[in-house]
mmCIF file of C-alpha atoms in Angstrom:
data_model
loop_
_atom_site.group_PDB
_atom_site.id
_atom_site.type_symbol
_atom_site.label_atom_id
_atom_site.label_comp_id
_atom_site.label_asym_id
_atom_site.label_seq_id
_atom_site.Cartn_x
_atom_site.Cartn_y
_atom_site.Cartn_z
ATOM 1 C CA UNK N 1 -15.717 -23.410 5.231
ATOM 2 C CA UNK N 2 -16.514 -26.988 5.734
ATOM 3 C CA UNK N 3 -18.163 -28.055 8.704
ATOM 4 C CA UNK N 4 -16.090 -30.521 10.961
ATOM 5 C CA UNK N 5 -19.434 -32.574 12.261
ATOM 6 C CA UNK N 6 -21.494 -33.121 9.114
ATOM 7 C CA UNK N 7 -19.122 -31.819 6.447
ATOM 8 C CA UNK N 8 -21.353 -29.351 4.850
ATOM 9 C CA UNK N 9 -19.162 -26.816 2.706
ATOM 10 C CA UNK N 10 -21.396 -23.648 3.516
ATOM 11 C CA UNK N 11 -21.388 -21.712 7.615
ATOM 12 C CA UNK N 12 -22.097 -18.012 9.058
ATOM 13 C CA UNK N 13 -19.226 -15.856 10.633
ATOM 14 C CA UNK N 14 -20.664 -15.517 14.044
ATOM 15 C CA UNK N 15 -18.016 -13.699 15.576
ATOM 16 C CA UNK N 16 -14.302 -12.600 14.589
ATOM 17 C CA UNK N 17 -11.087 -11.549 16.572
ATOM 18 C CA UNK N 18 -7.507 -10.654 15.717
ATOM 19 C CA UNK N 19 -5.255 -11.805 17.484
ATOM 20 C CA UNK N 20 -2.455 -9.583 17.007
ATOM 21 C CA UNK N 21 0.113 -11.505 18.467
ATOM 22 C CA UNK N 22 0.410 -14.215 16.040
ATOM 23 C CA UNK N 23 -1.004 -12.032 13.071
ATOM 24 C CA UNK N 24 -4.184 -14.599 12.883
ATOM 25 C CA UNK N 25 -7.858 -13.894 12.744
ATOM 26 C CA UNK N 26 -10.160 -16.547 15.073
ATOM 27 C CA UNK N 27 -13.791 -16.829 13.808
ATOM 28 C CA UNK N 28 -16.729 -18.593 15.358
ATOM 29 C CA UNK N 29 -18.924 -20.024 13.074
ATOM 30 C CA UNK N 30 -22.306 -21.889 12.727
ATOM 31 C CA UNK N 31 -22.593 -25.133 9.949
ATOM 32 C CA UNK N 32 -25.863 -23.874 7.766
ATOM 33 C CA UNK N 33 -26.759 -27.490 8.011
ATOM 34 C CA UNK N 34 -26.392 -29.166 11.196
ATOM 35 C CA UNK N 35 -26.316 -25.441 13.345
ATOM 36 C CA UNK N 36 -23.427 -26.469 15.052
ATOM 37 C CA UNK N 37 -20.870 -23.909 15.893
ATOM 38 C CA UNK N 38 -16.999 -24.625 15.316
ATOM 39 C CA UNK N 39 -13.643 -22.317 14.890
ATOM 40 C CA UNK N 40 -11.474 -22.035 12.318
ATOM 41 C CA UNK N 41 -8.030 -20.092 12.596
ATOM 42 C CA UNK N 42 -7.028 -17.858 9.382
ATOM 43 C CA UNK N 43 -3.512 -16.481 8.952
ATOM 44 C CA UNK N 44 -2.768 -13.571 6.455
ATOM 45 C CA UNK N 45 -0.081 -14.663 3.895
ATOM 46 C CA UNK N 46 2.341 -12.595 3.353
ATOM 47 C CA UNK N 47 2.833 -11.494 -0.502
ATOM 48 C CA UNK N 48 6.447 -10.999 -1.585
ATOM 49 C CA UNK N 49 6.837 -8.688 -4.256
ATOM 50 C CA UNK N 50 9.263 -7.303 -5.935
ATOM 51 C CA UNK N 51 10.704 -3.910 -7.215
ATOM 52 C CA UNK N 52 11.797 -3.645 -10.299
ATOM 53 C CA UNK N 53 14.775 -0.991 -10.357
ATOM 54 C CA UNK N 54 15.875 1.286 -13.685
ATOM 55 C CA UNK N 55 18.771 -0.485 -13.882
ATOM 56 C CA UNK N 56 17.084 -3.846 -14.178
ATOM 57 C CA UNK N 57 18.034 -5.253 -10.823
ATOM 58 C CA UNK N 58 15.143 -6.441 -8.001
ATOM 59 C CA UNK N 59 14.818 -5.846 -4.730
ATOM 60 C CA UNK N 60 12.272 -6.867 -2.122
ATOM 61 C CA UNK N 61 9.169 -3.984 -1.665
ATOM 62 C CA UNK N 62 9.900 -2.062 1.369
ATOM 63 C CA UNK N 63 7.473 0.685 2.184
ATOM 64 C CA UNK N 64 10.108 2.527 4.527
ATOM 65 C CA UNK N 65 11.097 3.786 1.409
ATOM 66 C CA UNK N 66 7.804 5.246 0.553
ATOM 67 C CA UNK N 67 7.828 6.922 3.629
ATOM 68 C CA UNK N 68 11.156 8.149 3.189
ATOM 69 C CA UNK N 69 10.512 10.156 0.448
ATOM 70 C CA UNK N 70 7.338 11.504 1.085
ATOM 71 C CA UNK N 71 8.953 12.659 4.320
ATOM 72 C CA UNK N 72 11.817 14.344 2.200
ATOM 73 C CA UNK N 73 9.245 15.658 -0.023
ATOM 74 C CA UNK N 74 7.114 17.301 2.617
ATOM 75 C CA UNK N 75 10.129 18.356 4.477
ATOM 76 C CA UNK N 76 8.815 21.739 6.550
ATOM 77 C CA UNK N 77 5.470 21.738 4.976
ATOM 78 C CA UNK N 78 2.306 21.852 7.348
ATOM 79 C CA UNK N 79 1.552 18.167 6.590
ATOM 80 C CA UNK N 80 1.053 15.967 9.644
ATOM 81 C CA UNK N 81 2.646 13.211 10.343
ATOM 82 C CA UNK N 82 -0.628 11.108 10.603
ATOM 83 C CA UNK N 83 -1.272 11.630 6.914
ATOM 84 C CA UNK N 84 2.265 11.169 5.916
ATOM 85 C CA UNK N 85 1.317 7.269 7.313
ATOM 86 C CA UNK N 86 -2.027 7.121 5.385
ATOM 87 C CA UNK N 87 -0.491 8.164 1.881
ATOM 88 C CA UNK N 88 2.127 5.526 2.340
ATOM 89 C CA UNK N 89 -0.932 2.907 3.407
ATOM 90 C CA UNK N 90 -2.633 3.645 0.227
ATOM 91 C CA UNK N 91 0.253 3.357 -1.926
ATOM 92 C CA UNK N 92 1.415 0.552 0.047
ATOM 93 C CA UNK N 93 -2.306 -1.140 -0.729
ATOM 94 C CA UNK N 94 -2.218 0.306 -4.623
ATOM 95 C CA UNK N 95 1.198 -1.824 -4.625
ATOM 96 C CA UNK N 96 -0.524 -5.148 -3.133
ATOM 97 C CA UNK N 97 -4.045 -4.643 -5.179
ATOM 98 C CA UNK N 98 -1.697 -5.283 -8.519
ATOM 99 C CA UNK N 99 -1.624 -8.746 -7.201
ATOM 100 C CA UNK N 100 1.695 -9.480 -9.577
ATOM 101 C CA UNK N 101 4.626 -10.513 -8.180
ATOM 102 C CA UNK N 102 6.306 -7.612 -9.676
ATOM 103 C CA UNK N 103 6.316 -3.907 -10.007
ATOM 104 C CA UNK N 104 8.648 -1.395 -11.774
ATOM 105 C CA UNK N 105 9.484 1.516 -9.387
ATOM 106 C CA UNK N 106 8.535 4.052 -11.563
ATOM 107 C CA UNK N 107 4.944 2.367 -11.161
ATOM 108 C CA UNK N 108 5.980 3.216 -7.440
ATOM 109 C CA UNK N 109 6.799 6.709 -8.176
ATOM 110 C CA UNK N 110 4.112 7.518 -10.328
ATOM 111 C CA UNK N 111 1.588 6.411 -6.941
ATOM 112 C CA UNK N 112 3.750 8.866 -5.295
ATOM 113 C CA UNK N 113 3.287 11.618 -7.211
ATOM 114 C CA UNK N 114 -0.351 10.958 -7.468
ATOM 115 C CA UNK N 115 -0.761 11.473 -3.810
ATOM 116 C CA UNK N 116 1.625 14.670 -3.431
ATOM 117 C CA UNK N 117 -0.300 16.631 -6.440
ATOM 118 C CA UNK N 118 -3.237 16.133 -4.205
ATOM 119 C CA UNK N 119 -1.965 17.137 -0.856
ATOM 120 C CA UNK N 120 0.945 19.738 -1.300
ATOM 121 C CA UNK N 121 2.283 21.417 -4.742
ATOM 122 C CA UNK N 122 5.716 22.122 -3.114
ATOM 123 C CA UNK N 123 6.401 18.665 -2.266
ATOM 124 C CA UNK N 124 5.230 17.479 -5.654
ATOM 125 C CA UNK N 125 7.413 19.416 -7.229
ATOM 126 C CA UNK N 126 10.414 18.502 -4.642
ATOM 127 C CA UNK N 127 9.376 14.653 -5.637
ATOM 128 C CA UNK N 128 8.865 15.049 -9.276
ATOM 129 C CA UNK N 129 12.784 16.957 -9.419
ATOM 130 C CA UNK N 130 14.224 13.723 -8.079
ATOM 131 C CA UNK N 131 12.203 11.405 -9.676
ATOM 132 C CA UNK N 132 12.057 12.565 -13.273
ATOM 133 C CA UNK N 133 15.733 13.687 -12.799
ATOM 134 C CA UNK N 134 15.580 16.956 -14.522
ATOM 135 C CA UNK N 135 19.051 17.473 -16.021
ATOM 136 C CA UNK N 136 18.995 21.466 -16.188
ATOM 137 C CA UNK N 137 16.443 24.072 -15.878
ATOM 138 C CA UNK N 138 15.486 24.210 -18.773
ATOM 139 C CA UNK N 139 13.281 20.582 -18.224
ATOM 140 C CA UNK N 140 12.553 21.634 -15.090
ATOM 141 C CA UNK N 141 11.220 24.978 -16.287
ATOM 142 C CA UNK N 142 9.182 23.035 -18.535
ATOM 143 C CA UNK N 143 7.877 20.767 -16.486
ATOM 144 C CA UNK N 144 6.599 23.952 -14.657
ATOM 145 C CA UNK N 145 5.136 25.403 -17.484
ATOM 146 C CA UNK N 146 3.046 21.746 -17.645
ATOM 147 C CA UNK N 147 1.634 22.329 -14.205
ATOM 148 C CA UNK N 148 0.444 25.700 -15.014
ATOM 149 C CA UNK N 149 -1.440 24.057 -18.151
#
C-alpha cells in the first residue's frame, strides 16, 4: 500500500477492524519509510459465478441450495444444525477457491457428496439417489455393492 505522505509502496498492518455494516475492513498502517501512520479502507468484491446446469442453462450460485439438500439429506439424522452450516461454508469456499467464473453443478454435487460420505452414510446415500438419478434398483443396488468395496 502506498504511503499518502512520502509515497513509498511498502507499510505494516498495525491494526484491523470489520466493519460489518458496510462489509469493509479499516486498517491502520505505518509507511516503512517515513513511520507515519495512515488508513486505508478495503471492501470485499463480490465474485459472481455461475452454475452450470445439465441441461446447459446458467444460473447465478446460490448456496441456499447447498443447504437445502444437505438438510434433505440429513433429514432425522443426529447431525446438528451447526455443522449442517459448516459443510455448506466449505463447499461454499471449495466453489469460490476455483476462482473461474463458472462451475458445472455436478462439480457442486460431487463437493456434496464428499462431505456426506464423511459425516453420515444414510444421508450419502439419500444424496447420491437423487443426484446420480438411479433409474431402478438394480443401479442403485449396485451402487451399494460399490460402497461395500
Amino acid at each position: 500500500m502506498k504511503c499518502g505522505y512520502c509515497g513509498y509502496s511498502d507499510s505494516k498492518v498495525v491494526d484491523s477492524r470489520l466493519i460489518e455494516d458496510i462489509n469493509q475492513i479499516k486498517r491502520r498502517r505505518e509507511c516503512l519509510s517515513c513511520t507515519k501512520r495512515f488508513t486505508t479502507y478495503e471492501i470485499l468484491e463480490n465474485i459472481s459465478i455461475l452454475v452450470i446446469k445439465s441441461n446447459g442453462q446458467r444460473q447465478a450460485f446460490d448456496t441456499s441450495k447447498i443447504k437445502k439438500g444437505l438438510m434433505k439429506a440429513l433429514e432425522k439424522r443426529p447431525i446438528p444444525l451447526s455443522e449442517i452450516d459448516k459443510i455448506t461454508e466449505r463447499i461454499e469456499r471449495k466453489v469460490f477457491n476455483m476462482l473461474d467464473g463458472e462451475i458445472k453443478s455436478e462439480k457442486i454435487g460431487s463437493f456434496v457428496l464428499e462431505e456426506l460420505k464423511i459425516i453420515d452414510p444414510v444421508a450419502y446415500i439419500r444424496f447420491a439417489s437423487v443426484y446420480l438419478q438411479f433409474n431402478d434398483s438394480d443401479a442403485f443396488n449396485k451402487f451399494i455393492k460399490q460402497l461395500e468395496k
